[in-house]
Amino acid sequence: ISLSIITGTIMTMSSSNWLMAWIGLELNMLAILPIISKPKTTRASEATTKYFLTQAIASAMMLLSSTINAWQTGSWDILELKNKFSTTIMALSLMMKMGAAPIHFWLPEVLQGTTLQTALLITTWQKIAPVTLMYMISNNIQPTILVSAGILSMIIGGLGGINQTQLRKTMAYSSINNLGWTITIMAFSPNMALMNIFTYILMTTPIFLMMTTASTKTLQNLATTWTTSMTMTLSIALLMLSTSGLPPFTGFMPKMLILNELVSQKLTTLATLAIMTSLISLLFYLRISYLIMMLTPPTTTPSSTKWRVQNQKSQPMTMMVPTALFITHLIPAIPY
């Protein structure tokens, strides 16, 4: 199954033909379904059904778009997507596959119904193939569509996460918010959009890995992770601040470069709007960090306390946390 997921994504990324890209996405989707439905619960079955239906509809839209384009231009080449109607449908189908607004409703529900490891897979690896396809056709998509969807994703990602107590749903809205930044800048600087999504993956992966290690799924649980590991608790809080885009953490780097690009393209209003929406999302990241770092842990707690377990040393996680926090100083080396 893991091999199929990896092969599907690589096939989509390396293909120059719409049919091969579509086959790669289908292979990827069919392989992840058993992983989502692995926990034998009704929530997992519901999440699998929702994921399958949305991805199947998005795939059908992709086929429709590429078929209409082939009918009009006589080419199945990905870079030859010239038809305006085809381009719009293709952009919407890729947004649906990623989970960007306005077709984002499936993402929080699917993440809530699965395990933390599967949620990590859906929010990181599963976004690579659609983002790559959008990158390849970014020159042909009308900027208005991308900017509208991007700003909407930022707003919905910010407002949706404020009221959540479930960490998986919070991370889903965080993902939607970050996709908003990626899609917005895709219209003006596709390379920067790729940098943004890969920085997000770099920051999200250790968060999910630490949540899995501490078996933390709610804010109430997160408040008692200090009993398991103080270092991990502090790392989660700092990574949340990094994901929100606060300096001097890594998450600040792509946001600053994106705003710089928007202002240099004379899109100051759009840049201002993006900053305002990032303040909304900053609220729920700060809430989580405040809950972890600033509140004194109660001596008697209604939540079940997780007593100290034997240290689980994870080398990948140990290497990823500093990278996800402190590579902002590399900004001058980035050719933008």
Tab-separated table of C-alpha atoms in Angstrom:
chain	number	residue	atom	x	y	z
A	1	ILE	CA	0.000	0.000	0.000
A	2	SER	CA	2.810	2.407	0.917
A	3	LEU	CA	4.545	1.602	-2.373
A	4	SER	CA	1.321	2.376	-4.297
A	5	ILE	CA	0.920	5.737	-2.524
A	6	ILE	CA	4.527	6.718	-3.305
A	7	THR	CA	4.346	5.414	-6.906
A	8	GLY	CA	1.047	7.228	-7.574
A	9	THR	CA	2.418	10.588	-6.446
A	10	ILE	CA	5.722	10.183	-8.334
A	11	MET	CA	3.843	9.081	-11.481
A	12	THR	CA	1.664	12.215	-11.341
A	13	MET	CA	4.639	14.500	-10.681
A	14	SER	CA	6.749	13.102	-13.529
A	15	SER	CA	4.067	12.743	-16.223
A	16	SER	CA	3.592	15.180	-19.088
A	17	ASN	CA	0.290	13.652	-20.164
A	18	TRP	CA	-3.088	14.234	-18.470
A	19	LEU	CA	-4.073	10.560	-18.629
A	20	MET	CA	-0.892	9.404	-16.880
A	21	ALA	CA	-1.303	12.138	-14.246
A	22	TRP	CA	-4.898	10.996	-13.691
A	23	ILE	CA	-3.865	7.329	-13.373
A	24	GLY	CA	-1.225	8.315	-10.791
A	25	LEU	CA	-3.803	10.223	-8.716
A	26	GLU	CA	-6.272	7.300	-8.912
A	27	LEU	CA	-3.613	4.808	-7.825
A	28	ASN	CA	-2.719	7.102	-4.934
A	29	MET	CA	-6.368	7.493	-3.870
A	30	LEU	CA	-7.217	3.759	-4.039
A	31	ALA	CA	-4.108	2.926	-1.971
A	32	ILE	CA	-4.911	5.340	0.856
A	33	LEU	CA	-8.547	4.193	1.300
A	34	PRO	CA	-7.632	1.020	3.285
A	35	ILE	CA	-5.301	3.114	5.480
A	36	ILE	CA	-8.106	5.578	6.364
A	37	SER	CA	-10.561	2.736	7.073
A	38	LYS	CA	-8.056	0.708	9.138
A	39	PRO	CA	-9.552	1.600	12.558
A	40	LYS	CA	-12.737	-0.495	12.654
A	41	THR	CA	-15.024	2.326	13.733
A	42	THR	CA	-18.037	3.993	12.124
A	43	ARG	CA	-16.149	7.329	12.113
A	44	ALA	CA	-13.333	5.774	10.062
A	45	SER	CA	-15.801	4.229	7.577
A	46	GLU	CA	-17.579	7.584	7.237
A	47	ALA	CA	-14.242	9.375	6.709
A	48	THR	CA	-13.240	6.817	4.028
A	49	THR	CA	-16.560	7.262	2.186
A	50	LYS	CA	-16.295	11.064	2.282
A	51	TYR	CA	-12.686	10.970	1.077
A	52	PHE	CA	-13.517	8.554	-1.739
A	53	LEU	CA	-16.535	10.553	-2.990
A	54	THR	CA	-14.755	13.928	-3.035
A	55	GLN	CA	-11.630	12.524	-4.701
A	56	ALA	CA	-13.726	10.603	-7.267
A	57	ILE	CA	-15.696	13.752	-8.172
A	58	ALA	CA	-12.440	15.750	-8.457
A	59	SER	CA	-10.956	13.012	-10.711
A	60	ALA	CA	-14.060	13.075	-12.914
A	61	MET	CA	-13.723	16.868	-13.226
A	62	MET	CA	-10.047	16.419	-14.186
A	63	LEU	CA	-10.967	13.957	-16.924
A	64	LEU	CA	-13.745	16.239	-18.203
A	65	SER	CA	-11.376	19.214	-18.301
A	66	SER	CA	-8.535	17.378	-20.074
A	67	THR	CA	-10.968	15.726	-22.547
A	68	ILE	CA	-12.526	19.086	-23.515
A	69	ASN	CA	-9.038	20.548	-23.923
A	70	ALA	CA	-7.892	17.598	-26.066
A	71	TRP	CA	-11.050	17.984	-28.185
A	72	GLN	CA	-10.330	21.700	-28.712
A	73	THR	CA	-6.527	21.644	-29.134
A	74	GLY	CA	-5.822	18.022	-30.168
A	75	SER	CA	-3.248	17.573	-27.372
A	76	TRP	CA	-3.224	15.685	-24.056
A	77	ASP	CA	-0.084	17.514	-22.947
A	78	ILE	CA	-0.313	19.049	-19.456
A	79	LEU	CA	1.404	22.287	-20.537
A	80	GLU	CA	-1.009	22.695	-23.481
A	81	LEU	CA	-4.064	23.413	-21.311
A	82	LYS	CA	-5.143	26.512	-23.251
A	83	ASN	CA	-8.963	26.322	-23.165
A	84	LYS	CA	-10.371	28.825	-20.598
A	85	PHE	CA	-13.258	26.560	-19.569
A	86	SER	CA	-10.945	23.535	-19.177
A	87	THR	CA	-8.452	25.555	-17.146
A	88	THR	CA	-11.140	26.749	-14.698
A	89	ILE	CA	-12.546	23.231	-14.172
A	90	MET	CA	-9.039	21.815	-13.753
A	91	ALA	CA	-8.141	24.470	-11.146
A	92	LEU	CA	-11.340	23.681	-9.191
A	93	SER	CA	-10.729	19.930	-9.342
A	94	LEU	CA	-7.157	20.344	-8.055
A	95	MET	CA	-8.388	22.604	-5.233
A	96	MET	CA	-10.938	19.925	-4.370
A	97	LYS	CA	-8.180	17.291	-4.255
A	98	MET	CA	-6.055	19.485	-1.961
A	99	GLY	CA	-8.921	20.535	0.292
A	100	ALA	CA	-8.780	24.270	-0.419
A	101	ALA	CA	-11.837	26.525	-0.045
A	102	PRO	CA	-14.559	26.677	-1.307
A	103	ILE	CA	-14.480	22.845	-1.635
A	104	HIS	CA	-12.846	22.199	1.727
A	105	PHE	CA	-15.692	20.657	3.764
A	106	TRP	CA	-14.404	17.089	3.514
A	107	LEU	CA	-10.948	17.756	4.995
A	108	PRO	CA	-11.759	18.454	8.708
A	109	GLU	CA	-14.304	15.598	8.768
A	110	VAL	CA	-11.925	13.076	7.196
A	111	LEU	CA	-9.044	14.019	9.519
A	112	GLN	CA	-11.297	13.755	12.567
A	113	GLY	CA	-12.329	10.227	11.592
A	114	THR	CA	-8.804	8.854	11.133
A	115	THR	CA	-5.680	8.223	13.203
A	116	LEU	CA	-2.993	10.888	13.672
A	117	GLN	CA	-0.567	9.082	11.328
A	118	THR	CA	-3.168	8.999	8.538
A	119	ALA	CA	-4.023	12.664	9.201
A	120	LEU	CA	-0.307	13.448	8.741
A	121	LEU	CA	-0.318	11.559	5.433
A	122	ILE	CA	-3.412	13.412	4.136
A	123	THR	CA	-2.207	16.889	5.138
A	124	THR	CA	1.318	16.451	3.732
A	125	TRP	CA	2.040	13.736	1.144
A	126	GLN	CA	-1.424	13.800	-0.454
A	127	LYS	CA	-1.064	17.498	-1.318
A	128	ILE	CA	2.177	17.115	-3.278
A	129	ALA	CA	0.651	15.698	-6.516
A	130	PRO	CA	-2.207	18.276	-6.906
A	131	VAL	CA	0.150	21.173	-6.035
A	132	THR	CA	2.633	19.939	-8.665
A	133	LEU	CA	-0.099	19.812	-11.341
A	134	MET	CA	-1.297	23.299	-10.383
A	135	TYR	CA	2.308	24.512	-10.604
A	136	MET	CA	2.576	23.106	-14.148
A	137	ILE	CA	-0.593	24.838	-15.373
A	138	SER	CA	-0.229	28.025	-13.269
A	139	ASN	CA	0.624	30.164	-16.331
A	140	ASN	CA	-2.714	29.275	-17.947
A	141	ILE	CA	-5.028	29.742	-14.949
A	142	GLN	CA	-6.714	33.135	-14.606
A	143	PRO	CA	-5.169	34.945	-11.604
A	144	THR	CA	-8.635	36.074	-10.401
A	145	ILE	CA	-9.688	32.451	-9.763
A	146	LEU	CA	-6.521	31.626	-7.820
A	147	VAL	CA	-6.547	34.824	-5.750
A	148	SER	CA	-10.276	34.491	-4.897
A	149	ALA	CA	-9.884	30.857	-3.807
A	150	GLY	CA	-6.691	31.721	-1.911
A	151	ILE	CA	-8.189	34.592	0.092
A	152	LEU	CA	-11.327	32.511	0.809
A	153	SER	CA	-9.135	29.640	2.059
A	154	MET	CA	-7.211	32.014	4.334
A	155	ILE	CA	-10.428	33.407	5.850
A	156	ILE	CA	-12.140	30.015	6.279
A	157	GLY	CA	-8.950	28.410	7.612
A	158	GLY	CA	-8.629	31.196	10.190
A	159	LEU	CA	-12.262	31.381	11.314
A	160	GLY	CA	-12.801	27.598	11.260
A	161	GLY	CA	-9.889	26.854	13.579
A	162	ILE	CA	-10.830	29.357	16.297
A	163	ASN	CA	-13.699	27.327	17.756
A	164	GLN	CA	-12.051	23.881	17.694
A	165	THR	CA	-11.042	21.779	20.682
A	166	GLN	CA	-10.062	18.742	18.576
A	167	LEU	CA	-6.440	19.051	17.454
A	168	ARG	CA	-6.951	17.133	14.196
A	169	LYS	CA	-9.695	19.544	13.098
A	170	THR	CA	-7.516	22.491	14.149
A	171	MET	CA	-4.684	21.115	12.000
A	172	ALA	CA	-7.140	20.632	9.095
A	173	TYR	CA	-8.120	24.316	9.213
A	174	SER	CA	-4.445	25.215	9.578
A	175	SER	CA	-3.837	23.243	6.366
A	176	ILE	CA	-6.667	25.089	4.569
A	177	ASN	CA	-5.244	28.436	5.720
A	178	ASN	CA	-1.768	27.565	4.474
A	179	LEU	CA	-3.129	26.344	1.135
A	180	GLY	CA	-4.715	29.783	0.800
A	181	TRP	CA	-1.237	31.369	0.871
A	182	THR	CA	0.074	28.773	-1.604
A	183	ILE	CA	-2.780	29.261	-4.090
A	184	THR	CA	-2.706	33.075	-3.851
A	185	ILE	CA	0.994	33.340	-4.725
A	186	MET	CA	0.700	30.562	-7.359
A	187	ALA	CA	-0.753	33.184	-9.722
A	188	PHE	CA	2.303	35.458	-9.459
A	189	SER	CA	5.302	33.338	-8.415
A	190	PRO	CA	4.796	29.550	-8.702
A	191	ASN	CA	8.289	28.801	-7.304
A	192	MET	CA	7.425	30.643	-4.115
A	193	ALA	CA	4.181	28.667	-3.844
A	194	LEU	CA	6.186	25.425	-3.928
A	195	MET	CA	8.546	26.759	-1.269
A	196	ASN	CA	5.556	27.677	0.919
A	197	ILE	CA	3.921	24.227	0.712
A	198	PHE	CA	7.180	22.400	1.418
A	199	THR	CA	7.918	24.664	4.405
A	200	TYR	CA	4.410	23.860	5.687
A	201	ILE	CA	5.048	20.106	5.293
A	202	LEU	CA	8.343	20.536	7.163
A	203	MET	CA	6.538	22.209	10.087
A	204	THR	CA	3.430	19.989	10.206
A	205	THR	CA	5.240	16.634	10.159
A	206	PRO	CA	6.976	16.983	13.571
A	207	ILE	CA	3.748	18.361	15.130
A	208	PHE	CA	1.791	15.245	14.119
A	209	LEU	CA	4.675	12.923	15.071
A	210	MET	CA	4.833	14.422	18.567
A	211	MET	CA	1.055	14.280	18.962
A	212	THR	CA	1.227	10.599	18.012
A	213	THR	CA	4.025	9.922	20.511
A	214	ALA	CA	2.106	11.680	23.311
A	215	SER	CA	-1.261	10.246	22.052
A	216	THR	CA	-2.758	13.755	22.223
A	217	LYS	CA	-5.973	14.445	20.314
A	218	THR	CA	-7.701	17.310	22.157
A	219	LEU	CA	-6.738	20.619	23.765
A	220	GLN	CA	-7.576	19.107	27.173
A	221	ASN	CA	-5.082	16.293	26.519
A	222	LEU	CA	-2.503	18.772	25.288
A	223	ALA	CA	-2.658	20.639	28.604
A	224	THR	CA	-1.409	17.499	30.401
A	225	THR	CA	1.420	16.518	28.015
A	226	TRP	CA	3.887	18.090	30.472
A	227	THR	CA	3.553	14.861	32.499
A	228	THR	CA	4.848	12.862	29.520
A	229	SER	CA	7.668	15.073	28.278
A	230	MET	CA	8.450	18.726	28.953
A	231	THR	CA	10.692	19.006	25.854
A	232	MET	CA	7.958	17.679	23.579
A	233	THR	CA	5.377	20.020	25.103
A	234	LEU	CA	7.584	23.080	24.523
A	235	SER	CA	8.432	21.886	20.995
A	236	ILE	CA	4.723	21.567	20.072
A	237	ALA	CA	4.064	25.105	21.384
A	238	LEU	CA	7.005	26.581	19.430
A	239	LEU	CA	6.046	24.669	16.266
A	240	MET	CA	2.509	26.059	16.522
A	241	LEU	CA	3.971	29.580	16.666
A	242	SER	CA	6.228	28.715	13.715
A	243	THR	CA	3.236	27.489	11.657
A	244	SER	CA	1.392	30.725	12.450
A	245	GLY	CA	4.216	32.684	10.803
A	246	LEU	CA	5.696	34.508	13.773
A	247	PRO	CA	9.317	35.677	13.466
A	248	PRO	CA	12.013	34.454	14.076
A	249	PHE	CA	10.654	30.964	13.314
A	250	THR	CA	10.784	29.152	9.972
A	251	GLY	CA	7.079	29.780	9.205
A	252	PHE	CA	7.788	33.516	8.958
A	253	MET	CA	10.130	32.996	5.979
A	254	PRO	CA	7.631	32.028	3.207
A	255	LYS	CA	5.012	34.525	4.458
A	256	MET	CA	7.495	37.407	4.336
A	257	LEU	CA	8.688	36.452	0.838
A	258	ILE	CA	5.079	36.090	-0.405
A	259	LEU	CA	4.115	39.526	0.963
A	260	ASN	CA	7.281	41.007	-0.533
A	261	GLU	CA	6.341	39.540	-3.939
A	262	LEU	CA	2.740	40.813	-3.728
A	263	VAL	CA	3.876	44.353	-2.821
A	264	SER	CA	6.495	44.372	-5.611
A	265	GLN	CA	3.712	43.376	-8.066
A	266	LYS	CA	1.748	46.500	-6.925
A	267	LEU	CA	-0.825	44.327	-5.112
A	268	THR	CA	-0.672	46.135	-1.785
A	269	THR	CA	-4.420	45.665	-1.079
A	270	LEU	CA	-4.104	41.900	-1.535
A	271	ALA	CA	-1.011	41.821	0.704
A	272	THR	CA	-2.879	43.777	3.416
A	273	LEU	CA	-5.836	41.377	3.169
A	274	ALA	CA	-3.477	38.400	3.495
A	275	ILE	CA	-1.890	39.898	6.640
A	276	MET	CA	-5.318	40.551	8.181
A	277	THR	CA	-6.423	36.940	7.584
A	278	SER	CA	-3.160	35.599	9.020
A	279	LEU	CA	-3.960	37.503	12.228
A	280	ILE	CA	-7.209	35.524	12.509
A	281	SER	CA	-5.344	32.224	12.279
A	282	LEU	CA	-2.684	33.502	14.692
A	283	LEU	CA	-5.443	33.618	17.328
A	284	PHE	CA	-5.942	29.854	17.508
A	285	TYR	CA	-2.221	29.080	17.281
A	286	LEU	CA	-1.569	31.478	20.178
A	287	ARG	CA	-4.434	29.890	22.089
A	288	ILE	CA	-2.796	26.451	21.832
A	289	SER	CA	0.660	27.820	22.743
A	290	TYR	CA	-0.772	29.789	25.682
A	291	LEU	CA	-2.578	26.702	26.952
A	292	ILE	CA	0.634	24.666	26.828
A	293	MET	CA	3.243	27.170	28.037
A	294	MET	CA	1.615	29.877	30.124
A	295	LEU	CA	-0.968	28.111	32.265
A	296	THR	CA	0.231	26.413	35.441
A	297	PRO	CA	-0.739	22.749	35.266
A	298	PRO	CA	-3.465	22.023	37.864
A	299	THR	CA	-2.580	19.733	40.758
A	300	THR	CA	-5.913	17.947	40.456
A	301	THR	CA	-7.154	17.621	36.897
A	302	PRO	CA	-10.459	16.223	35.599
A	303	SER	CA	-8.654	14.828	32.548
A	304	SER	CA	-6.860	11.505	32.760
A	305	THR	CA	-3.191	12.230	33.429
A	306	LYS	CA	-0.708	10.417	31.223
A	307	TRP	CA	2.045	9.296	33.595
A	308	ARG	CA	5.657	9.261	32.550
A	309	VAL	CA	6.380	6.505	30.091
A	310	GLN	CA	9.750	5.265	28.968
A	311	ASN	CA	11.456	7.783	26.668
A	312	GLN	CA	10.746	7.039	23.022
A	313	LYS	CA	13.718	8.376	21.103
A	314	SER	CA	12.814	9.339	17.567
A	315	GLN	CA	15.764	10.484	15.466
A	316	PRO	CA	13.732	11.864	12.504
A	317	MET	CA	11.633	13.936	14.906
A	318	THR	CA	14.725	15.173	16.761
A	319	MET	CA	16.243	16.375	13.472
A	320	MET	CA	13.016	17.882	12.093
A	321	VAL	CA	12.082	20.082	15.070
A	322	PRO	CA	15.118	22.461	14.884
A	323	THR	CA	14.754	22.620	11.076
A	324	ALA	CA	11.054	23.448	11.385
A	325	LEU	CA	11.858	26.215	13.861
A	326	PHE	CA	15.109	27.937	12.955
A	327	ILE	CA	15.992	28.141	9.252
A	328	THR	CA	14.805	31.728	8.751
A	329	HIS	CA	18.420	32.887	8.401
A	330	LEU	CA	18.518	31.128	5.010
A	331	ILE	CA	16.314	33.863	3.474
A	332	PRO	CA	19.234	35.760	1.851
A	333	ALA	CA	20.309	32.539	0.066
A	334	ILE	CA	16.905	32.046	-1.612
A	335	PRO	CA	16.873	33.249	-5.239
A	336	TYR	CA	13.512	35.035	-5.421
